[in-house]
């Protein structure tokens, strides 16, 4: 395979962007093809986010879009092309769930039964995975369950887990990166009595922030042009909005944050240096709130954050930034109106610590861009079996090409150590996780137990080009 170093500034042709099923290697050929067709769009939005103009731009700020909500019983979930307005009034081509970008936010409670029929309205296979939901094999939406164009897949599963923010997106073999990048993704919020008892800020003071990067082609449509280091978009979108702004009252907001990027880790910070109060992550509430002023959020990871705007006067603003990309992600503009006060209690939840073996039960090395323990994904090979209900210690290591956000289907785990690299655990990695960021030179240990369902699940890197090229394995809980 040829190496190239484009950072995705070129635009590829229509056929490539909207083409049919791709082979594993074609993911890379697109990047190569795009080099030969370098042509820059004339969008002020794109120019404004050029690397040489960090943080500042002259473009207007558009009101943050908040996705529609959908209930646990949603009769039809269709994946198809759609035209959407990302804030600037122009219609842009995306691939969307039920015509929405991002897809509608599912809102349900523990104990509810989710029923829906997925319809493949694309011209290639798809299947939807409920990232973070503990469901059985038939409902997990793994690559073996893909359906073809015009086909349906019926889901029906109970919500057997605690409150939290989850993530739904396609998971077809080798096509996940492309389909997510072109727009197929959304949030899934579970609520429960434990969370209710905290009386956390509620809408309009609870706001989902689905953050990702994106690029446009010359016609202004979402573009998928990955390079050898994965898809890196030229600018950020929050809830599918360009240059988003949100008017905020003088009070506390609860932000439900999801990194929906294919290959970009966000380094979140507020422009005035004010802290975030982290109250939850992938698996729901933390045991206790943590105050931090900077957070590294890997692809597929989630956060539940409180931000206090009580000192923000009318028309003053602060922005949520990605320090690594030098991007303003969203601007919060003060209304001057009174909001709600909220102080998180010192104990949010009781997280029973898993106790497991001190030495790793299994070790997984994330190698190159497409292998785990030396092997690329084979849909028909079961790589290992795990006993149901037994706590194991899994060790994740890498030979390079990180960051690799390691994601396990079928359960949540507790992160117990990180050595090498960043050298420790971060406050937002407490509680229950389903995705943990593995950076170069790091060894990360997690304690993990499957007590939901027996059956076949996958573990993979959530750098979606790595995943789509084969950095994934099958295991069976028995
Ligand atoms: Cu978010 Cu297996 O995926
Ligand atoms: Cu990876």
Short mmCIF file of C-alpha atoms and ligand atoms in Angstrom, two decimals:
data_model
loop_
_atom_site.label_atom_id
_atom_site.label_comp_id
_atom_site.label_asym_id
_atom_site.label_seq_id
_atom_site.Cartn_x
_atom_site.Cartn_y
_atom_site.Cartn_z
CA UNK A 1 0.00 0.00 0.00
CA UNK A 2 1.33 3.40 -0.96
CA UNK A 3 1.88 5.99 1.70
CA UNK A 4 0.72 9.54 1.34
CA UNK A 5 0.47 12.49 3.62
CA UNK A 6 -2.52 14.51 2.46
CA UNK A 7 -4.46 15.94 5.37
CA UNK A 8 -7.64 15.79 3.41
CA UNK A 9 -7.57 19.22 1.80
CA UNK A 10 -8.24 17.92 -1.67
CA UNK A 11 -11.65 16.93 -2.94
CA UNK A 12 -12.42 13.68 -4.65
CA UNK A 13 -14.93 12.98 -7.37
CA UNK A 14 -18.63 12.36 -7.02
CA UNK A 15 -18.33 8.70 -7.96
CA UNK A 16 -15.95 8.03 -5.15
CA UNK A 17 -17.90 9.84 -2.49
CA UNK A 18 -21.26 8.35 -3.22
CA UNK A 19 -20.13 5.05 -4.69
CA UNK A 20 -21.24 1.55 -3.79
CA UNK A 21 -19.62 -0.91 -1.41
CA UNK A 22 -15.95 -0.34 -0.84
CA UNK A 23 -13.28 -2.90 -0.34
CA UNK A 24 -10.93 -2.51 2.56
CA UNK A 25 -8.19 -1.10 0.35
CA UNK A 26 -10.47 1.28 -1.48
CA UNK A 27 -10.81 3.27 1.70
CA UNK A 28 -7.24 4.30 1.04
CA UNK A 29 -7.47 4.70 -2.70
CA UNK A 30 -9.98 7.46 -2.18
CA UNK A 31 -7.38 9.42 -0.31
CA UNK A 32 -4.91 8.84 -3.13
CA UNK A 33 -7.38 9.78 -5.83
CA UNK A 34 -8.19 12.96 -4.06
CA UNK A 35 -4.60 14.12 -4.30
CA UNK A 36 -4.79 14.22 -8.05
CA UNK A 37 -7.96 16.27 -8.04
CA UNK A 38 -6.91 19.07 -5.72
CA UNK A 39 -9.43 21.84 -5.98
CA UNK A 40 -10.49 24.05 -3.16
CA UNK A 41 -14.06 25.00 -2.48
CA UNK A 42 -14.82 28.67 -2.23
CA UNK A 43 -16.64 28.47 1.06
CA UNK A 44 -15.79 31.13 3.57
CA UNK A 45 -16.58 28.57 6.22
CA UNK A 46 -13.78 26.33 5.06
CA UNK A 47 -11.29 29.12 4.66
CA UNK A 48 -12.06 30.41 8.10
CA UNK A 49 -11.09 27.15 9.69
CA UNK A 50 -7.81 26.88 7.87
CA UNK A 51 -5.03 25.92 10.22
CA UNK A 52 -3.34 29.31 9.86
CA UNK A 53 -6.34 31.10 11.35
CA UNK A 54 -6.85 29.37 14.66
CA UNK A 55 -9.85 30.16 16.83
CA UNK A 56 -10.91 33.32 15.03
CA UNK A 57 -13.09 33.73 12.01
CA UNK A 58 -15.41 36.32 10.53
CA UNK A 59 -18.21 33.94 9.63
CA UNK A 60 -21.57 34.29 11.28
CA UNK A 61 -22.46 32.05 14.20
CA UNK A 62 -25.49 29.88 13.65
CA UNK A 63 -27.91 28.74 16.36
CA UNK A 64 -27.04 25.29 17.66
CA UNK A 65 -29.36 22.66 16.25
CA UNK A 66 -30.76 20.30 18.87
CA UNK A 67 -31.80 16.99 17.30
CA UNK A 68 -35.44 15.92 17.56
CA UNK A 69 -36.19 13.25 20.11
CA UNK A 70 -37.61 9.84 19.32
CA UNK A 71 -39.24 7.34 21.73
CA UNK A 72 -38.22 3.72 22.47
CA UNK A 73 -40.91 2.52 20.10
CA UNK A 74 -39.96 4.16 16.83
CA UNK A 75 -41.59 2.24 13.98
CA UNK A 76 -39.06 2.96 11.26
CA UNK A 77 -35.42 4.02 11.17
CA UNK A 78 -34.36 4.62 7.59
CA UNK A 79 -30.79 5.15 6.41
CA UNK A 80 -30.79 7.17 3.22
CA UNK A 81 -29.37 10.22 1.52
CA UNK A 82 -30.84 13.53 2.61
CA UNK A 83 -30.37 17.23 2.16
CA UNK A 84 -29.88 19.24 5.33
CA UNK A 85 -29.22 22.80 6.37
CA UNK A 86 -26.22 22.99 8.70
CA UNK A 87 -27.06 26.54 9.75
CA UNK A 88 -25.98 28.65 6.82
CA UNK A 89 -29.17 28.16 4.84
CA UNK A 90 -27.62 26.02 2.16
CA UNK A 91 -28.80 22.46 1.49
CA UNK A 92 -26.01 19.90 1.71
CA UNK A 93 -26.00 16.22 0.89
CA UNK A 94 -25.51 13.81 3.77
CA UNK A 95 -26.44 10.25 4.65
CA UNK A 96 -29.00 10.40 7.41
CA UNK A 97 -31.24 8.49 9.80
CA UNK A 98 -34.83 9.47 9.06
CA UNK A 99 -33.60 12.48 7.12
CA UNK A 100 -31.99 14.04 10.19
CA UNK A 101 -28.37 14.96 10.73
CA UNK A 102 -27.46 13.94 13.35
CA UNK A 103 -30.13 11.27 13.65
CA UNK A 104 -32.95 11.77 16.13
CA UNK A 105 -31.98 11.42 19.79
CA UNK A 106 -33.57 8.36 21.36
CA UNK A 107 -34.83 9.11 24.85
CA UNK A 108 -35.90 6.16 26.96
CA UNK A 109 -35.86 4.86 30.51
CA UNK A 110 -34.32 1.81 32.07
CA UNK A 111 -36.82 -1.02 31.67
CA UNK A 112 -38.29 0.31 28.43
CA UNK A 113 -38.35 -1.97 25.43
CA UNK A 114 -36.85 -0.51 22.28
CA UNK A 115 -38.48 -1.62 19.08
CA UNK A 116 -37.68 -0.36 15.64
CA UNK A 117 -37.31 -1.48 12.05
CA UNK A 118 -34.11 -0.46 10.32
CA UNK A 119 -34.52 0.16 6.61
CA UNK A 120 -31.50 0.23 4.31
CA UNK A 121 -32.28 3.03 1.88
CA UNK A 122 -28.65 3.25 0.78
CA UNK A 123 -27.09 1.57 -2.22
CA UNK A 124 -24.82 -0.56 -0.03
CA UNK A 125 -25.07 -2.78 3.06
CA UNK A 126 -25.64 -1.32 6.49
CA UNK A 127 -26.62 -2.32 10.01
CA UNK A 128 -27.05 -0.17 13.11
CA UNK A 129 -25.14 -0.75 16.33
CA UNK A 130 -26.23 0.74 19.66
CA UNK A 131 -22.86 1.76 21.07
CA UNK A 132 -22.99 1.49 24.85
CA UNK A 133 -26.24 -0.47 25.05
CA UNK A 134 -26.14 -3.91 26.61
CA UNK A 135 -28.17 -5.98 24.17
CA UNK A 136 -28.04 -9.53 22.90
CA UNK A 137 -26.28 -10.65 19.74
CA UNK A 138 -29.35 -10.32 17.49
CA UNK A 139 -29.83 -6.70 18.55
CA UNK A 140 -26.20 -5.61 18.72
CA UNK A 141 -25.92 -4.64 15.07
CA UNK A 142 -22.51 -6.19 14.55
CA UNK A 143 -21.07 -6.58 11.04
CA UNK A 144 -22.35 -10.15 10.64
CA UNK A 145 -25.92 -8.86 10.78
CA UNK A 146 -25.64 -6.42 7.86
CA UNK A 147 -28.58 -6.07 5.50
CA UNK A 148 -28.57 -5.03 1.86
CA UNK A 149 -30.22 -2.16 0.02
CA UNK A 150 -33.99 -2.24 0.34
CA UNK A 151 -33.89 -4.75 3.19
CA UNK A 152 -35.14 -4.38 6.77
CA UNK A 153 -33.87 -5.44 10.17
CA UNK A 154 -36.19 -5.59 13.17
CA UNK A 155 -34.80 -4.75 16.59
CA UNK A 156 -36.49 -5.43 19.90
CA UNK A 157 -34.60 -5.25 23.17
CA UNK A 158 -35.13 -4.16 26.78
CA UNK A 159 -32.96 -1.45 28.34
CA UNK A 160 -31.30 -3.33 31.19
CA UNK A 161 -28.74 -0.70 32.18
CA UNK A 162 -28.51 2.55 34.13
CA UNK A 163 -28.94 6.08 32.83
CA UNK A 164 -26.35 7.38 30.42
CA UNK A 165 -25.58 8.81 27.01
CA UNK A 166 -25.05 6.25 24.28
CA UNK A 167 -24.39 6.44 20.55
CA UNK A 168 -26.00 4.72 17.57
CA UNK A 169 -24.28 4.39 14.24
CA UNK A 170 -23.78 1.93 11.34
CA UNK A 171 -21.45 -1.03 11.76
CA UNK A 172 -21.32 -2.88 8.39
CA UNK A 173 -18.14 -4.73 7.52
CA UNK A 174 -15.52 -2.26 6.17
CA UNK A 175 -18.08 0.54 5.66
CA UNK A 176 -18.50 1.95 9.15
CA UNK A 177 -16.02 4.80 8.72
CA UNK A 178 -17.57 5.96 5.48
CA UNK A 179 -21.18 5.78 6.64
CA UNK A 180 -20.55 7.54 9.96
CA UNK A 181 -18.51 10.25 8.27
CA UNK A 182 -21.24 10.89 5.70
CA UNK A 183 -23.67 11.53 8.53
CA UNK A 184 -25.19 8.36 9.99
CA UNK A 185 -24.94 8.78 13.76
CA UNK A 186 -27.02 9.94 16.68
CA UNK A 187 -27.42 9.97 20.45
CA UNK A 188 -29.31 7.55 22.68
CA UNK A 189 -30.14 8.85 26.15
CA UNK A 190 -31.29 6.53 28.92
CA UNK A 191 -32.80 7.98 32.10
CA UNK A 192 -33.51 6.28 35.42
CA UNK A 193 -34.70 6.94 38.95
CA UNK A 194 -31.20 7.33 40.36
CA UNK A 195 -30.48 10.15 37.94
CA UNK A 196 -33.91 11.74 38.49
CA UNK A 197 -33.20 11.97 42.22
CA UNK A 198 -30.26 14.29 41.51
CA UNK A 199 -32.57 16.88 39.89
CA UNK A 200 -29.91 17.76 37.35
CA UNK A 201 -30.49 20.72 35.03
CA UNK A 202 -33.19 19.75 32.51
CA UNK A 203 -34.06 21.11 29.07
CA UNK A 204 -33.42 23.84 28.01
CA UNK A 205 -30.50 23.60 30.43
CA UNK A 206 -29.61 20.06 29.38
CA UNK A 207 -28.13 20.07 25.88
CA UNK A 208 -26.57 17.28 23.81
CA UNK A 209 -23.32 18.24 22.06
CA UNK A 210 -22.42 15.74 19.36
CA UNK A 211 -19.04 16.94 18.21
CA UNK A 212 -17.28 15.75 15.07
CA UNK A 213 -15.09 17.05 12.29
CA UNK A 214 -16.17 17.23 8.67
CA UNK A 215 -15.17 18.30 5.18
CA UNK A 216 -17.26 19.40 2.21
CA UNK A 217 -16.85 18.70 -1.47
CA UNK A 218 -17.15 21.44 -4.06
CA UNK A 219 -20.91 21.19 -4.04
CA UNK A 220 -21.03 21.61 -0.27
CA UNK A 221 -21.91 17.98 0.51
CA UNK A 222 -20.24 15.99 3.28
CA UNK A 223 -17.08 14.40 1.95
CA UNK A 224 -15.34 11.19 2.99
CA UNK A 225 -11.68 11.42 2.06
CA UNK A 226 -9.65 9.45 4.59
CA UNK A 227 -5.88 9.39 4.53
CA UNK A 228 -3.46 6.90 6.00
CA UNK A 229 -4.07 8.41 9.43
CA UNK A 230 -7.84 8.21 9.10
CA UNK A 231 -10.47 10.76 8.17
CA UNK A 232 -9.57 14.20 9.48
CA UNK A 233 -12.14 16.85 8.63
CA UNK A 234 -11.26 20.47 8.01
CA UNK A 235 -13.70 21.98 10.49
CA UNK A 236 -15.92 21.01 13.39
CA UNK A 237 -19.67 20.49 13.55
CA UNK A 238 -21.71 20.36 16.74
CA UNK A 239 -25.07 18.63 16.35
CA UNK A 240 -24.55 19.08 12.62
CA UNK A 241 -24.31 22.88 12.95
CA UNK A 242 -21.55 25.00 11.43
CA UNK A 243 -20.11 27.72 13.69
CA UNK A 244 -22.69 26.95 16.36
CA UNK A 245 -23.69 29.37 19.08
CA UNK A 246 -26.02 28.86 22.01
CA UNK A 247 -27.64 31.62 24.05
CA UNK A 248 -27.13 30.79 27.72
CA UNK A 249 -28.81 32.11 30.84
CA UNK A 250 -26.91 32.88 34.04
CA UNK A 251 -26.97 29.40 35.50
CA UNK A 252 -25.67 25.86 35.26
CA UNK A 253 -25.94 23.79 32.08
CA UNK A 254 -25.69 20.05 31.68
CA UNK A 255 -23.93 19.13 28.43
CA UNK A 256 -24.14 15.58 27.12
CA UNK A 257 -21.00 15.37 25.00
CA UNK A 258 -20.18 12.71 22.41
CA UNK A 259 -17.08 12.57 20.23
CA UNK A 260 -18.60 11.39 16.96
CA UNK A 261 -15.45 11.85 14.87
CA UNK A 262 -13.90 9.06 12.85
CA UNK A 263 -10.32 9.78 13.81
CA UNK A 264 -10.00 12.99 15.82
CA UNK A 265 -9.42 13.16 19.56
CA UNK A 266 -10.75 16.43 21.02
CA UNK A 267 -8.93 18.32 23.75
CA UNK A 268 -11.81 20.20 25.31
CA UNK A 269 -11.35 23.44 27.24
CA UNK A 270 -13.30 26.66 27.80
CA UNK A 271 -11.79 29.80 26.33
CA UNK A 272 -11.76 31.57 29.71
CA UNK A 273 -10.06 28.65 31.44
CA UNK A 274 -13.12 27.96 33.59
CA UNK A 275 -13.49 24.37 34.80
CA UNK A 276 -15.93 21.69 33.80
CA UNK A 277 -17.59 19.58 36.44
CA UNK A 278 -17.56 16.01 35.09
CA UNK A 279 -20.49 14.04 36.48
CA UNK A 280 -20.61 11.14 34.06
CA UNK A 281 -19.12 9.36 31.08
CA UNK A 282 -19.82 6.38 28.79
CA UNK A 283 -21.54 4.21 31.38
CA UNK A 284 -23.46 6.92 33.24
CA UNK A 285 -22.84 8.80 36.47
CA UNK A 286 -19.44 8.83 38.14
CA UNK A 287 -19.22 8.08 41.84
CA UNK A 288 -18.30 11.70 42.57
CA UNK A 289 -18.04 14.84 40.48
CA UNK A 290 -14.59 15.81 39.23
CA UNK A 291 -13.45 19.33 38.40
CA UNK A 292 -11.08 19.65 35.45
CA UNK A 293 -10.23 22.43 33.02
CA UNK A 294 -9.12 20.24 30.11
CA UNK A 295 -10.42 16.91 28.87
CA UNK A 296 -9.13 14.55 26.20
CA UNK A 297 -12.11 12.84 24.56
CA UNK A 298 -11.50 9.96 22.19
CA UNK A 299 -13.73 8.83 19.36
CA UNK A 300 -16.85 7.12 20.70
CA UNK A 301 -16.32 8.39 24.26
CA UNK A 302 -18.99 10.42 26.08
CA UNK A 303 -19.09 12.98 28.87
CA UNK A 304 -21.74 14.40 31.15
CA UNK A 305 -20.54 17.91 32.06
CA UNK A 306 -21.83 20.76 34.16
CA UNK A 307 -20.75 24.27 33.17
CA UNK A 308 -21.58 27.30 35.25
CA UNK A 309 -22.45 30.43 33.26
CA UNK A 310 -23.74 32.43 36.23
CA UNK A 311 -21.03 35.07 35.79
CA UNK A 312 -21.68 35.52 32.07
CA UNK A 313 -23.29 38.91 31.43
CA UNK A 314 -25.56 39.69 28.50
CA UNK A 315 -23.70 39.50 25.18
CA UNK A 316 -20.48 38.27 26.72
CA UNK A 317 -19.37 34.94 25.41
CA UNK A 318 -17.05 32.06 26.05
CA UNK A 319 -16.29 29.25 23.68
CA UNK A 320 -15.76 25.55 24.03
CA UNK A 321 -12.52 24.80 22.23
CA UNK A 322 -10.46 21.94 20.99
CA UNK A 323 -6.95 22.92 22.02
CA UNK A 324 -5.31 20.25 19.86
CA UNK A 325 -7.00 21.39 16.64
CA UNK A 326 -7.07 25.07 17.72
CA UNK A 327 -10.77 25.17 16.92
CA UNK A 328 -13.66 26.99 18.48
CA UNK A 329 -16.29 24.26 18.70
CA UNK A 330 -19.24 26.28 20.02
CA UNK A 331 -19.76 29.80 21.35
CA UNK A 332 -21.92 30.34 24.41
CA UNK A 333 -23.42 33.84 24.44
CA UNK A 334 -24.89 35.27 27.65
CA UNK A 335 -28.51 36.40 27.67
CA UNK A 336 -28.20 38.08 31.07
CA UNK A 337 -31.40 36.31 32.16
CA UNK A 338 -31.49 34.30 35.36
CA UNK A 339 -30.90 30.58 34.90
CA UNK A 340 -30.94 27.76 37.44
CA UNK A 341 -28.39 27.31 40.16
CA UNK A 342 -27.11 23.78 40.67
CA UNK A 343 -24.40 22.26 42.81
CA UNK A 344 -23.57 18.64 42.25
CA UNK A 345 -23.68 16.59 45.46
CA UNK A 346 -20.36 15.08 46.58
CA UNK A 347 -21.75 11.59 45.97
CA UNK A 348 -23.51 11.05 42.66
CA UNK A 349 -23.75 7.30 42.64
CA UNK A 350 -22.27 4.19 44.15
CA UNK A 351 -19.97 2.42 41.74
CA UNK A 352 -19.19 -1.07 43.03
CA UNK A 353 -15.55 -1.69 42.16
CA UNK A 354 -14.93 -4.86 40.19
CA UNK A 355 -12.36 -7.09 41.78
CA UNK A 356 -10.42 -9.27 39.45
CA UNK A 357 -7.08 -10.90 38.90
CA UNK A 358 -3.93 -8.80 39.38
CA UNK A 359 -2.35 -10.26 36.24
CA UNK A 360 -3.93 -9.90 32.80
CA UNK A 361 -6.29 -12.66 31.77
CA UNK A 362 -5.77 -11.65 28.14
CA UNK A 363 -3.51 -9.20 26.36
CA UNK A 364 -4.43 -7.43 23.13
CA UNK A 365 -1.94 -5.58 20.99
CA UNK A 366 -3.32 -3.01 18.58
CA UNK A 367 -0.86 -3.23 15.73
CA UNK A 368 -0.35 -1.08 12.67
CA UNK A 369 -3.61 0.24 11.31
CA UNK A 370 -5.59 -2.95 10.90
CA UNK A 371 -4.63 -5.72 13.32
CA UNK A 372 -5.23 -6.95 16.84
CA UNK A 373 -2.67 -9.48 18.02
CA UNK A 374 -1.37 -9.67 14.48
CA UNK A 375 -4.67 -10.53 12.84
CA UNK A 376 -7.09 -8.60 10.70
CA UNK A 377 -10.79 -9.06 11.33
CA UNK A 378 -12.44 -12.12 9.86
CA UNK A 379 -16.21 -12.12 10.27
CA UNK A 380 -16.29 -15.89 10.37
CA UNK A 381 -13.49 -16.47 12.89
CA UNK A 382 -14.19 -16.46 16.63
CA UNK A 383 -11.01 -15.13 18.15
CA UNK A 384 -11.61 -16.07 21.78
CA UNK A 385 -14.29 -17.06 24.26
CA UNK A 386 -15.03 -15.39 27.57
CA UNK A 387 -16.82 -17.02 30.49
CA UNK A 388 -20.14 -15.37 31.40
CA UNK A 389 -20.19 -13.61 34.77
CA UNK A 390 -16.45 -13.87 35.50
CA UNK A 391 -14.36 -10.74 36.07
CA UNK A 392 -11.26 -10.72 33.89
CA UNK A 393 -8.40 -8.29 33.48
CA UNK A 394 -7.81 -7.29 29.87
CA UNK A 395 -4.61 -5.54 28.91
CA UNK A 396 -4.46 -3.25 25.87
CA UNK A 397 -1.13 -2.38 24.28
CA UNK A 398 -0.06 -0.83 21.02
CA UNK A 399 2.86 -1.02 18.67
CA UNK A 400 2.10 2.49 17.30
CA UNK A 401 -0.32 4.35 15.01
CA UNK A 402 -2.33 5.43 18.07
CA UNK A 403 -4.57 6.91 19.30
CA UNK A 404 -6.62 3.73 19.36
CA UNK A 405 -9.86 4.13 21.32
CA UNK A 406 -10.54 0.53 22.34
CA UNK A 407 -14.26 -0.28 22.36
CA UNK A 408 -15.89 -3.48 23.62
CA UNK A 409 -19.47 -4.48 22.79
CA UNK A 410 -21.75 -6.29 25.20
CA UNK A 411 -20.71 -4.82 28.56
CA UNK A 412 -19.08 -1.93 30.38
CA UNK A 413 -15.72 -2.13 32.11
CA UNK A 414 -13.64 -0.29 34.70
CA UNK A 415 -10.31 1.21 33.72
CA UNK A 416 -7.79 0.31 36.40
CA UNK A 417 -4.37 1.39 35.15
CA UNK A 418 -2.44 3.14 32.45
CA UNK A 419 1.33 2.90 32.31
CA UNK A 420 3.67 4.46 29.76
CA UNK A 421 2.53 7.30 27.50
CA UNK A 422 0.30 9.65 29.47
CA UNK A 423 1.17 7.58 32.51
CA UNK A 424 -2.04 7.52 34.55
CA UNK A 425 -5.81 7.58 34.63
CA UNK A 426 -7.91 10.70 34.18
CA UNK A 427 -10.91 11.77 36.27
CA UNK A 428 -13.27 11.28 33.31
CA UNK A 429 -12.20 7.63 33.05
CA UNK A 430 -13.79 6.64 36.37
CA UNK A 431 -17.05 4.75 36.77
CA UNK A 432 -18.12 2.54 33.87
CA UNK A 433 -16.65 2.80 30.39
CA UNK A 434 -17.14 1.06 27.06
CA UNK A 435 -14.36 2.86 25.20
CA UNK A 436 -10.90 3.71 26.51
CA UNK A 437 -8.24 5.75 24.79
CA UNK A 438 -4.98 3.91 24.16
CA UNK A 439 -2.21 6.24 23.08
CA UNK A 440 1.28 5.44 21.80
CA UNK A 441 3.53 3.61 24.28
CA UNK A 442 0.63 3.03 26.65
CA UNK A 443 -0.52 -0.10 28.42
CA UNK A 444 -4.07 0.12 29.72
CA UNK A 445 -5.68 -2.48 31.99
CA UNK A 446 -9.42 -2.82 32.46
CA UNK A 447 -11.51 -5.10 34.63
CA UNK A 448 -14.37 -6.51 32.65
CA UNK A 449 -17.27 -8.87 33.25
CA UNK A 450 -20.07 -9.96 30.97
CA UNK A 451 -23.24 -10.42 32.93
CA UNK A 452 -25.77 -9.25 30.38
CA UNK A 453 -26.00 -11.86 27.66
CA UNK A 454 -24.10 -14.81 26.30
CA UNK A 455 -23.29 -14.65 22.62
CA UNK A 456 -21.04 -13.21 19.97
CA UNK A 457 -19.70 -9.66 20.27
CA UNK A 458 -16.86 -7.61 18.83
CA UNK A 459 -14.03 -5.55 20.24
CA UNK A 460 -12.39 -2.98 18.00
CA UNK A 461 -10.53 0.25 17.60
CA UNK A 462 -12.92 3.22 17.32
CA UNK A 463 -10.60 5.05 14.98
CA UNK A 464 -13.08 4.10 12.30
CA UNK A 465 -10.62 3.70 9.45
CA UNK A 466 -8.65 1.28 11.63
CA UNK A 467 -11.89 -0.53 12.43
CA UNK A 468 -12.96 -0.64 8.81
CA UNK A 469 -9.56 -2.01 7.74
CA UNK A 470 -9.70 -4.84 10.25
CA UNK A 471 -8.65 -3.72 13.74
CA UNK A 472 -11.50 -5.74 15.21
CA UNK A 473 -12.06 -9.21 16.62
CA UNK A 474 -14.97 -11.50 17.44
CA UNK A 475 -15.39 -13.08 20.84
CA UNK A 476 -18.08 -15.25 22.30
CA UNK A 477 -19.43 -14.99 25.84
CA UNK A 478 -20.20 -18.56 26.92
CU1 LIG B 1 -19.30 2.71 18.21
CU2 LIG B 1 -18.48 -1.23 17.52
O1 LIG B 1 -18.89 0.73 17.80
CU1 LIG B 2 -6.67 2.22 16.02
#
